């Protein structure tokens, strides 16, 4: 069985980050070790929240893991929370995430709809851009891409502009960049990727659903990473992740006042397994 490490915050309520990644990666048949970067009462899109930065504890865990020679097939990072958390995550990747056959995926989770999440600023975005040099694959949305590249965010991007963004994102270091939330025609929403080594773009989308929910980026990134760890090609992994995220949103669409609580990704796990393993 493959064993991966995922590094992101633990939000006690509001399905996102670890409370999404752990069940999804586990359901795919992969052991998921976790490192909580911070402990929050709930995610930061709610009206108020508490935040405990766990950098100090992660330093101790790093030393202990080095003593015990632990190994992982790859590392997937999401919302980190502060510059020092980016630094310690880098240390974990350099110690445990490098080597033949290992895969590092960085989701630079820090903003949406043209704005950074509460608590982040341009310096955090700059540090995150530098952190992307540690990754094989990165999966920003257009807001995160624009902040990392120091560009003005636009509500809409043409195909050519999207391709240009993806190439610039690969210049940060990863061999594959994936842009989420790509909409190149009305009523369609999906992703575009660029593989720097093959110089190839790939687009996959599905019907645009009429409502947006919080935490869907984490569902996408977790299922994409799981599929890649299971040996799927980037194209097949992107199809699995887009279709599973779509199904999770579809199931949730009629739940009133649910935007901040996250989607019912649990109920779509059978779909994820049939997409991944066939059924
Ligand atoms: O899903 C992204 C995310 C993860 N973790 C925390 C967040 C957010 C987005 O708002 O606040 C704590």
PDB file of N, CA and C in Angstrom, residues 52-139:
ATOM      1  N   UNK A  52      -4.508  28.538  15.659  1.00  0.00           N
ATOM      2  CA  UNK A  52      -3.306  28.209  16.428  1.00  0.00           C
ATOM      3  C   UNK A  52      -2.249  27.701  15.459  1.00  0.00           C
ATOM      4  N   UNK A  53      -1.138  28.432  15.355  1.00  0.00           N
ATOM      5  CA  UNK A  53      -0.041  28.070  14.452  1.00  0.00           C
ATOM      6  C   UNK A  53       0.793  26.964  15.117  1.00  0.00           C
ATOM      7  N   UNK A  54       0.991  25.843  14.429  1.00  0.00           N
ATOM      8  CA  UNK A  54       1.668  24.697  15.039  1.00  0.00           C
ATOM      9  C   UNK A  54       3.126  24.533  14.581  1.00  0.00           C
ATOM     10  N   UNK A  55       3.733  25.614  14.077  1.00  0.00           N
ATOM     11  CA  UNK A  55       5.119  25.518  13.573  1.00  0.00           C
ATOM     12  C   UNK A  55       6.054  24.855  14.599  1.00  0.00           C
ATOM     13  N   UNK A  56       5.967  25.274  15.842  1.00  0.00           N
ATOM     14  CA  UNK A  56       6.866  24.755  16.889  1.00  0.00           C
ATOM     15  C   UNK A  56       6.730  23.247  17.043  1.00  0.00           C
ATOM     16  N   UNK A  57       5.511  22.785  17.023  1.00  0.00           N
ATOM     17  CA  UNK A  57       5.260  21.343  17.170  1.00  0.00           C
ATOM     18  C   UNK A  57       5.776  20.584  15.942  1.00  0.00           C
ATOM     19  N   UNK A  58       5.609  21.181  14.771  1.00  0.00           N
ATOM     20  CA  UNK A  58       6.077  20.525  13.542  1.00  0.00           C
ATOM     21  C   UNK A  58       7.597  20.374  13.537  1.00  0.00           C
ATOM     22  N   UNK A  59       8.304  21.343  14.129  1.00  0.00           N
ATOM     23  CA  UNK A  59       9.769  21.229  14.248  1.00  0.00           C
ATOM     24  C   UNK A  59      10.123  19.978  15.058  1.00  0.00           C
ATOM     25  N   UNK A  60       9.377  19.761  16.162  1.00  0.00           N
ATOM     26  CA  UNK A  60       9.652  18.595  17.024  1.00  0.00           C
ATOM     27  C   UNK A  60       9.325  17.299  16.283  1.00  0.00           C
ATOM     28  N   UNK A  61       8.197  17.322  15.550  1.00  0.00           N
ATOM     29  CA  UNK A  61       7.790  16.122  14.792  1.00  0.00           C
ATOM     30  C   UNK A  61       8.843  15.804  13.726  1.00  0.00           C
ATOM     31  N   UNK A  62       9.376  16.841  13.087  1.00  0.00           N
ATOM     32  CA  UNK A  62      10.393  16.633  12.052  1.00  0.00           C
ATOM     33  C   UNK A  62      11.594  15.884  12.642  1.00  0.00           C
ATOM     34  N   UNK A  63      12.086  16.348  13.782  1.00  0.00           N
ATOM     35  CA  UNK A  63      13.253  15.694  14.407  1.00  0.00           C
ATOM     36  C   UNK A  63      12.931  14.251  14.762  1.00  0.00           C
ATOM     37  N   UNK A  64      11.740  14.040  15.309  1.00  0.00           N
ATOM     38  CA  UNK A  64      11.364  12.685  15.716  1.00  0.00           C
ATOM     39  C   UNK A  64      11.248  11.753  14.504  1.00  0.00           C
ATOM     40  N   UNK A  65      10.704  12.259  13.411  1.00  0.00           N
ATOM     41  CA  UNK A  65      10.552  11.430  12.203  1.00  0.00           C
ATOM     42  C   UNK A  65      11.907  11.113  11.571  1.00  0.00           C
ATOM     43  N   UNK A  66      12.821  12.071  11.653  1.00  0.00           N
ATOM     44  CA  UNK A  66      14.168  11.812  11.123  1.00  0.00           C
ATOM     45  C   UNK A  66      14.800  10.680  11.928  1.00  0.00           C
ATOM     46  N   UNK A  67      14.655  10.723  13.260  1.00  0.00           N
ATOM     47  CA  UNK A  67      15.209   9.657  14.121  1.00  0.00           C
ATOM     48  C   UNK A  67      14.666   8.295  13.753  1.00  0.00           C
ATOM     49  N   UNK A  68      13.392   8.286  13.326  1.00  0.00           N
ATOM     50  CA  UNK A  68      12.721   6.997  13.093  1.00  0.00           C
ATOM     51  C   UNK A  68      12.750   6.557  11.622  1.00  0.00           C
ATOM     52  N   UNK A  69      13.425   7.338  10.783  1.00  0.00           N
ATOM     53  CA  UNK A  69      13.588   6.946   9.365  1.00  0.00           C
ATOM     54  C   UNK A  69      12.270   6.705   8.634  1.00  0.00           C
ATOM     55  N   UNK A  70      11.256   7.475   8.904  1.00  0.00           N
ATOM     56  CA  UNK A  70       9.971   7.269   8.228  1.00  0.00           C
ATOM     57  C   UNK A  70      10.090   7.624   6.742  1.00  0.00           C
ATOM     58  N   UNK A  71       9.337   6.928   5.910  1.00  0.00           N
ATOM     59  CA  UNK A  71       9.364   7.229   4.467  1.00  0.00           C
ATOM     60  C   UNK A  71       7.944   7.356   3.909  1.00  0.00           C
ATOM     61  N   UNK A  72       7.832   8.110   2.830  1.00  0.00           N
ATOM     62  CA  UNK A  72       6.540   8.370   2.174  1.00  0.00           C
ATOM     63  C   UNK A  72       6.709   8.273   0.668  1.00  0.00           C
ATOM     64  N   UNK A  73       5.608   7.940  -0.015  1.00  0.00           N
ATOM     65  CA  UNK A  73       5.653   7.898  -1.485  1.00  0.00           C
ATOM     66  C   UNK A  73       5.453   9.277  -2.089  1.00  0.00           C
ATOM     67  N   UNK A  74       5.125  10.246  -1.265  1.00  0.00           N
ATOM     68  CA  UNK A  74       4.960  11.594  -1.783  1.00  0.00           C
ATOM     69  C   UNK A  74       4.322  12.491  -0.740  1.00  0.00           C
ATOM     70  N   UNK A  75       4.334  13.777  -1.042  1.00  0.00           N
ATOM     71  CA  UNK A  75       3.790  14.782  -0.115  1.00  0.00           C
ATOM     72  C   UNK A  75       2.837  15.691  -0.873  1.00  0.00           C
ATOM     73  N   UNK A  76       1.704  15.961  -0.248  1.00  0.00           N
ATOM     74  CA  UNK A  76       0.702  16.859  -0.832  1.00  0.00           C
ATOM     75  C   UNK A  76       0.424  17.953   0.180  1.00  0.00           C
ATOM     76  N   UNK A  77       0.670  19.216  -0.206  1.00  0.00           N
ATOM     77  CA  UNK A  77       0.396  20.315   0.717  1.00  0.00           C
ATOM     78  C   UNK A  77      -0.802  21.147   0.245  1.00  0.00           C
ATOM     79  N   UNK A  78      -1.531  21.687   1.226  1.00  0.00           N
ATOM     80  CA  UNK A  78      -2.670  22.563   0.932  1.00  0.00           C
ATOM     81  C   UNK A  78      -2.502  23.873   1.683  1.00  0.00           C
ATOM     82  N   UNK A  79      -3.571  24.344   2.294  1.00  0.00           N
ATOM     83  CA  UNK A  79      -3.542  25.583   3.096  1.00  0.00           C
ATOM     84  C   UNK A  79      -2.484  25.426   4.182  1.00  0.00           C
ATOM     85  N   UNK A  80      -1.537  26.350   4.265  1.00  0.00           N
ATOM     86  CA  UNK A  80      -0.488  26.236   5.278  1.00  0.00           C
ATOM     87  C   UNK A  80      -0.728  27.237   6.396  1.00  0.00           C
ATOM     88  N   UNK A  81      -0.778  28.539   6.120  1.00  0.00           N
ATOM     89  CA  UNK A  81      -1.250  29.470   7.144  1.00  0.00           C
ATOM     90  C   UNK A  81      -0.321  30.593   7.545  1.00  0.00           C
ATOM     91  N   UNK A  82       1.001  30.432   7.369  1.00  0.00           N
ATOM     92  CA  UNK A  82       1.919  31.520   7.716  1.00  0.00           C
ATOM     93  C   UNK A  82       3.251  31.257   7.014  1.00  0.00           C
ATOM     94  N   UNK A  83       4.110  32.297   6.976  1.00  0.00           N
ATOM     95  CA  UNK A  83       5.415  32.148   6.317  1.00  0.00           C
ATOM     96  C   UNK A  83       6.236  31.057   7.003  1.00  0.00           C
ATOM     97  N   UNK A  84       6.144  30.976   8.344  1.00  0.00           N
ATOM     98  CA  UNK A  84       6.951  29.957   9.034  1.00  0.00           C
ATOM     99  C   UNK A  84       6.427  28.548   8.735  1.00  0.00           C
ATOM    100  N   UNK A  85       5.117  28.448   8.481  1.00  0.00           N
ATOM    101  CA  UNK A  85       4.555  27.133   8.115  1.00  0.00           C
ATOM    102  C   UNK A  85       4.981  26.724   6.702  1.00  0.00           C
ATOM    103  N   UNK A  86       5.166  27.717   5.835  1.00  0.00           N
ATOM    104  CA  UNK A  86       5.691  27.400   4.499  1.00  0.00           C
ATOM    105  C   UNK A  86       7.122  26.877   4.638  1.00  0.00           C
ATOM    106  N   UNK A  87       7.906  27.531   5.500  1.00  0.00           N
ATOM    107  CA  UNK A  87       9.309  27.132   5.708  1.00  0.00           C
ATOM    108  C   UNK A  87       9.428  25.704   6.253  1.00  0.00           C
ATOM    109  N   UNK A  88       8.627  25.399   7.263  1.00  0.00           N
ATOM    110  CA  UNK A  88       8.734  24.053   7.854  1.00  0.00           C
ATOM    111  C   UNK A  88       8.205  22.987   6.882  1.00  0.00           C
ATOM    112  N   UNK A  89       7.210  23.355   6.073  1.00  0.00           N
ATOM    113  CA  UNK A  89       6.702  22.392   5.076  1.00  0.00           C
ATOM    114  C   UNK A  89       7.790  22.087   4.052  1.00  0.00           C
ATOM    115  N   UNK A  90       8.555  23.119   3.702  1.00  0.00           N
ATOM    116  CA  UNK A  90       9.677  22.945   2.770  1.00  0.00           C
ATOM    117  C   UNK A  90      10.703  21.957   3.349  1.00  0.00           C
ATOM    118  N   UNK A  91      10.922  22.098   4.653  1.00  0.00           N
ATOM    119  CA  UNK A  91      11.880  21.216   5.322  1.00  0.00           C
ATOM    120  C   UNK A  91      11.396  19.751   5.253  1.00  0.00           C
ATOM    121  N   UNK A  92      10.091  19.532   5.463  1.00  0.00           N
ATOM    122  CA  UNK A  92       9.547  18.171   5.372  1.00  0.00           C
ATOM    123  C   UNK A  92       9.697  17.625   3.952  1.00  0.00           C
ATOM    124  N   UNK A  93       9.442  18.478   2.947  1.00  0.00           N
ATOM    125  CA  UNK A  93       9.556  17.995   1.559  1.00  0.00           C
ATOM    126  C   UNK A  93      11.010  17.651   1.253  1.00  0.00           C
ATOM    127  N   UNK A  94      11.924  18.507   1.706  1.00  0.00           N
ATOM    128  CA  UNK A  94      13.331  18.247   1.384  1.00  0.00           C
ATOM    129  C   UNK A  94      13.845  16.993   2.084  1.00  0.00           C
ATOM    130  N   UNK A  95      13.327  16.711   3.286  1.00  0.00           N
ATOM    131  CA  UNK A  95      13.781  15.518   4.013  1.00  0.00           C
ATOM    132  C   UNK A  95      13.061  14.253   3.546  1.00  0.00           C
ATOM    133  N   UNK A  96      11.743  14.350   3.343  1.00  0.00           N
ATOM    134  CA  UNK A  96      10.958  13.126   3.135  1.00  0.00           C
ATOM    135  C   UNK A  96      10.320  13.012   1.749  1.00  0.00           C
ATOM    136  N   UNK A  97      10.413  14.083   0.943  1.00  0.00           N
ATOM    137  CA  UNK A  97       9.635  14.079  -0.306  1.00  0.00           C
ATOM    138  C   UNK A  97      10.459  13.972  -1.570  1.00  0.00           C
ATOM    139  N   UNK A  98      11.777  13.852  -1.438  1.00  0.00           N
ATOM    140  CA  UNK A  98      12.609  13.816  -2.644  1.00  0.00           C
ATOM    141  C   UNK A  98      13.088  12.389  -2.913  1.00  0.00           C
ATOM    142  N   UNK A  99      13.220  12.046  -4.168  1.00  0.00           N
ATOM    143  CA  UNK A  99      13.758  10.723  -4.515  1.00  0.00           C
ATOM    144  C   UNK A  99      12.967  10.067  -5.620  1.00  0.00           C
ATOM    145  N   UNK A 100      13.550   9.063  -6.197  1.00  0.00           N
ATOM    146  CA  UNK A 100      12.988   8.321  -7.323  1.00  0.00           C
ATOM    147  C   UNK A 100      11.529   7.901  -7.066  1.00  0.00           C
ATOM    148  N   UNK A 101      10.657   8.279  -7.971  1.00  0.00           N
ATOM    149  CA  UNK A 101       9.266   7.806  -7.905  1.00  0.00           C
ATOM    150  C   UNK A 101       8.377   8.582  -6.940  1.00  0.00           C
ATOM    151  N   UNK A 102       8.953   9.549  -6.212  1.00  0.00           N
ATOM    152  CA  UNK A 102       8.125  10.310  -5.258  1.00  0.00           C
ATOM    153  C   UNK A 102       7.477  11.494  -5.954  1.00  0.00           C
ATOM    154  N   UNK A 103       6.308  11.871  -5.462  1.00  0.00           N
ATOM    155  CA  UNK A 103       5.554  12.935  -6.122  1.00  0.00           C
ATOM    156  C   UNK A 103       5.127  14.000  -5.116  1.00  0.00           C
ATOM    157  N   UNK A 104       5.482  15.245  -5.391  1.00  0.00           N
ATOM    158  CA  UNK A 104       5.045  16.350  -4.530  1.00  0.00           C
ATOM    159  C   UNK A 104       4.016  17.195  -5.264  1.00  0.00           C
ATOM    160  N   UNK A 105       2.861  17.352  -4.645  1.00  0.00           N
ATOM    161  CA  UNK A 105       1.820  18.237  -5.197  1.00  0.00           C
ATOM    162  C   UNK A 105       1.598  19.386  -4.232  1.00  0.00           C
ATOM    163  N   UNK A 106       1.680  20.603  -4.747  1.00  0.00           N
ATOM    164  CA  UNK A 106       1.409  21.791  -3.930  1.00  0.00           C
ATOM    165  C   UNK A 106       0.131  22.462  -4.415  1.00  0.00           C
ATOM    166  N   UNK A 107      -0.848  22.539  -3.514  1.00  0.00           N
ATOM    167  CA  UNK A 107      -2.025  23.371  -3.785  1.00  0.00           C
ATOM    168  C   UNK A 107      -1.784  24.675  -3.019  1.00  0.00           C
ATOM    169  N   UNK A 108      -1.503  25.757  -3.737  1.00  0.00           N
ATOM    170  CA  UNK A 108      -1.154  27.008  -3.035  1.00  0.00           C
ATOM    171  C   UNK A 108      -2.390  27.694  -2.447  1.00  0.00           C
ATOM    172  N   UNK A 109      -3.224  26.928  -1.755  1.00  0.00           N
ATOM    173  CA  UNK A 109      -4.524  27.394  -1.267  1.00  0.00           C
ATOM    174  C   UNK A 109      -4.382  28.693  -0.470  1.00  0.00           C
ATOM    175  N   UNK A 110      -4.804  29.797  -1.037  1.00  0.00           N
ATOM    176  CA  UNK A 110      -4.690  31.084  -0.328  1.00  0.00           C
ATOM    177  C   UNK A 110      -5.672  32.143  -0.809  1.00  0.00           C
ATOM    178  N   UNK A 111      -6.508  31.828  -1.801  1.00  0.00           N
ATOM    179  CA  UNK A 111      -7.452  32.855  -2.239  1.00  0.00           C
ATOM    180  C   UNK A 111      -8.427  32.368  -3.288  1.00  0.00           C
ATOM    181  N   UNK A 112      -9.374  33.228  -3.601  1.00  0.00           N
ATOM    182  CA  UNK A 112     -10.390  32.922  -4.617  1.00  0.00           C
ATOM    183  C   UNK A 112     -11.099  34.203  -5.033  1.00  0.00           C
ATOM    184  N   UNK A 113     -11.689  34.205  -6.192  1.00  0.00           N
ATOM    185  CA  UNK A 113     -12.466  35.346  -6.703  1.00  0.00           C
ATOM    186  C   UNK A 113     -11.701  36.673  -6.616  1.00  0.00           C
ATOM    187  N   UNK A 114     -10.401  36.620  -6.908  1.00  0.00           N
ATOM    188  CA  UNK A 114      -9.597  37.846  -6.962  1.00  0.00           C
ATOM    189  C   UNK A 114      -9.078  38.343  -5.630  1.00  0.00           C
ATOM    190  N   UNK A 115      -9.384  37.603  -4.529  1.00  0.00           N
ATOM    191  CA  UNK A 115      -8.951  38.074  -3.194  1.00  0.00           C
ATOM    192  C   UNK A 115      -8.205  36.974  -2.444  1.00  0.00           C
ATOM    193  N   UNK A 116      -7.240  37.404  -1.627  1.00  0.00           N
ATOM    194  CA  UNK A 116      -6.582  36.449  -0.734  1.00  0.00           C
ATOM    195  C   UNK A 116      -7.498  36.180   0.449  1.00  0.00           C
ATOM    196  N   UNK A 117      -7.413  34.975   1.024  1.00  0.00           N
ATOM    197  CA  UNK A 117      -8.204  34.670   2.226  1.00  0.00           C
ATOM    198  C   UNK A 117      -7.752  35.565   3.381  1.00  0.00           C
ATOM    199  N   UNK A 118      -8.640  35.769   4.349  1.00  0.00           N
ATOM    200  CA  UNK A 118      -8.331  36.547   5.557  1.00  0.00           C
ATOM    201  C   UNK A 118      -7.029  36.054   6.181  1.00  0.00           C
ATOM    202  N   UNK A 119      -6.121  36.969   6.475  1.00  0.00           N
ATOM    203  CA  UNK A 119      -4.870  36.590   7.148  1.00  0.00           C
ATOM    204  C   UNK A 119      -3.683  36.510   6.206  1.00  0.00           C
ATOM    205  N   UNK A 120      -3.929  36.532   4.901  1.00  0.00           N
ATOM    206  CA  UNK A 120      -2.814  36.450   3.948  1.00  0.00           C
ATOM    207  C   UNK A 120      -2.576  37.790   3.261  1.00  0.00           C
ATOM    208  N   UNK A 121      -1.305  38.027   2.869  1.00  0.00           N
ATOM    209  CA  UNK A 121      -0.968  39.256   2.139  1.00  0.00           C
ATOM    210  C   UNK A 121      -0.033  38.927   0.978  1.00  0.00           C
ATOM    211  N   UNK A 122       0.422  39.962   0.296  1.00  0.00           N
ATOM    212  CA  UNK A 122       1.271  39.751  -0.884  1.00  0.00           C
ATOM    213  C   UNK A 122       2.568  39.017  -0.538  1.00  0.00           C
ATOM    214  N   UNK A 123       3.079  39.238   0.657  1.00  0.00           N
ATOM    215  CA  UNK A 123       4.316  38.544   1.048  1.00  0.00           C
ATOM    216  C   UNK A 123       4.094  37.042   1.166  1.00  0.00           C
ATOM    217  N   UNK A 124       2.909  36.682   1.687  1.00  0.00           N
ATOM    218  CA  UNK A 124       2.582  35.255   1.788  1.00  0.00           C
ATOM    219  C   UNK A 124       2.509  34.651   0.382  1.00  0.00           C
ATOM    220  N   UNK A 125       1.895  35.393  -0.538  1.00  0.00           N
ATOM    221  CA  UNK A 125       1.770  34.909  -1.923  1.00  0.00           C
ATOM    222  C   UNK A 125       3.159  34.744  -2.562  1.00  0.00           C
ATOM    223  N   UNK A 126       4.049  35.655  -2.252  1.00  0.00           N
ATOM    224  CA  UNK A 126       5.416  35.589  -2.778  1.00  0.00           C
ATOM    225  C   UNK A 126       6.153  34.355  -2.221  1.00  0.00           C
ATOM    226  N   UNK A 127       5.966  34.140  -0.916  1.00  0.00           N
ATOM    227  CA  UNK A 127       6.599  32.971  -0.288  1.00  0.00           C
ATOM    228  C   UNK A 127       6.019  31.683  -0.876  1.00  0.00           C
ATOM    229  N   UNK A 128       4.731  31.699  -1.160  1.00  0.00           N
ATOM    230  CA  UNK A 128       4.085  30.509  -1.742  1.00  0.00           C
ATOM    231  C   UNK A 128       4.606  30.263  -3.161  1.00  0.00           C
ATOM    232  N   UNK A 129       4.841  31.339  -3.913  1.00  0.00           N
ATOM    233  CA  UNK A 129       5.381  31.188  -5.272  1.00  0.00           C
ATOM    234  C   UNK A 129       6.766  30.526  -5.208  1.00  0.00           C
ATOM    235  N   UNK A 130       7.580  30.951  -4.250  1.00  0.00           N
ATOM    236  CA  UNK A 130       8.915  30.353  -4.106  1.00  0.00           C
ATOM    237  C   UNK A 130       8.797  28.891  -3.671  1.00  0.00           C
ATOM    238  N   UNK A 131       7.820  28.619  -2.813  1.00  0.00           N
ATOM    239  CA  UNK A 131       7.589  27.251  -2.313  1.00  0.00           C
ATOM    240  C   UNK A 131       7.209  26.294  -3.455  1.00  0.00           C
ATOM    241  N   UNK A 132       6.564  26.826  -4.491  1.00  0.00           N
ATOM    242  CA  UNK A 132       6.147  25.988  -5.632  1.00  0.00           C
ATOM    243  C   UNK A 132       7.327  25.353  -6.348  1.00  0.00           C
ATOM    244  N   UNK A 133       8.537  25.897  -6.125  1.00  0.00           N
ATOM    245  CA  UNK A 133       9.719  25.290  -6.756  1.00  0.00           C
ATOM    246  C   UNK A 133       9.992  23.899  -6.189  1.00  0.00           C
ATOM    247  N   UNK A 134       9.392  23.587  -5.039  1.00  0.00           N
ATOM    248  CA  UNK A 134       9.550  22.256  -4.421  1.00  0.00           C
ATOM    249  C   UNK A 134       8.657  21.213  -5.076  1.00  0.00           C
ATOM    250  N   UNK A 135       7.688  21.661  -5.901  1.00  0.00           N
ATOM    251  CA  UNK A 135       6.613  20.758  -6.358  1.00  0.00           C
ATOM    252  C   UNK A 135       6.886  20.142  -7.727  1.00  0.00           C
ATOM    253  N   UNK A 136       6.291  18.961  -7.942  1.00  0.00           N
ATOM    254  CA  UNK A 136       6.231  18.380  -9.285  1.00  0.00           C
ATOM    255  C   UNK A 136       4.979  18.889  -9.988  1.00  0.00           C
ATOM    256  N   UNK A 137       3.905  19.030  -9.200  1.00  0.00           N
ATOM    257  CA  UNK A 137       2.601  19.454  -9.746  1.00  0.00           C
ATOM    258  C   UNK A 137       2.045  20.557  -8.849  1.00  0.00           C
ATOM    259  N   UNK A 138       1.524  21.632  -9.442  1.00  0.00           N
ATOM    260  CA  UNK A 138       0.823  22.648  -8.653  1.00  0.00           C
ATOM    261  C   UNK A 138      -0.584  22.859  -9.212  1.00  0.00           C
ATOM    262  N   UNK A 139      -1.519  23.239  -8.347  1.00  0.00           N
ATOM    263  CA  UNK A 139      -2.924  23.316  -8.772  1.00  0.00           C
ATOM    264  C   UNK A 139      -3.618  24.608  -8.308  1.00  0.00           C
TER     265      UNK A 139
END
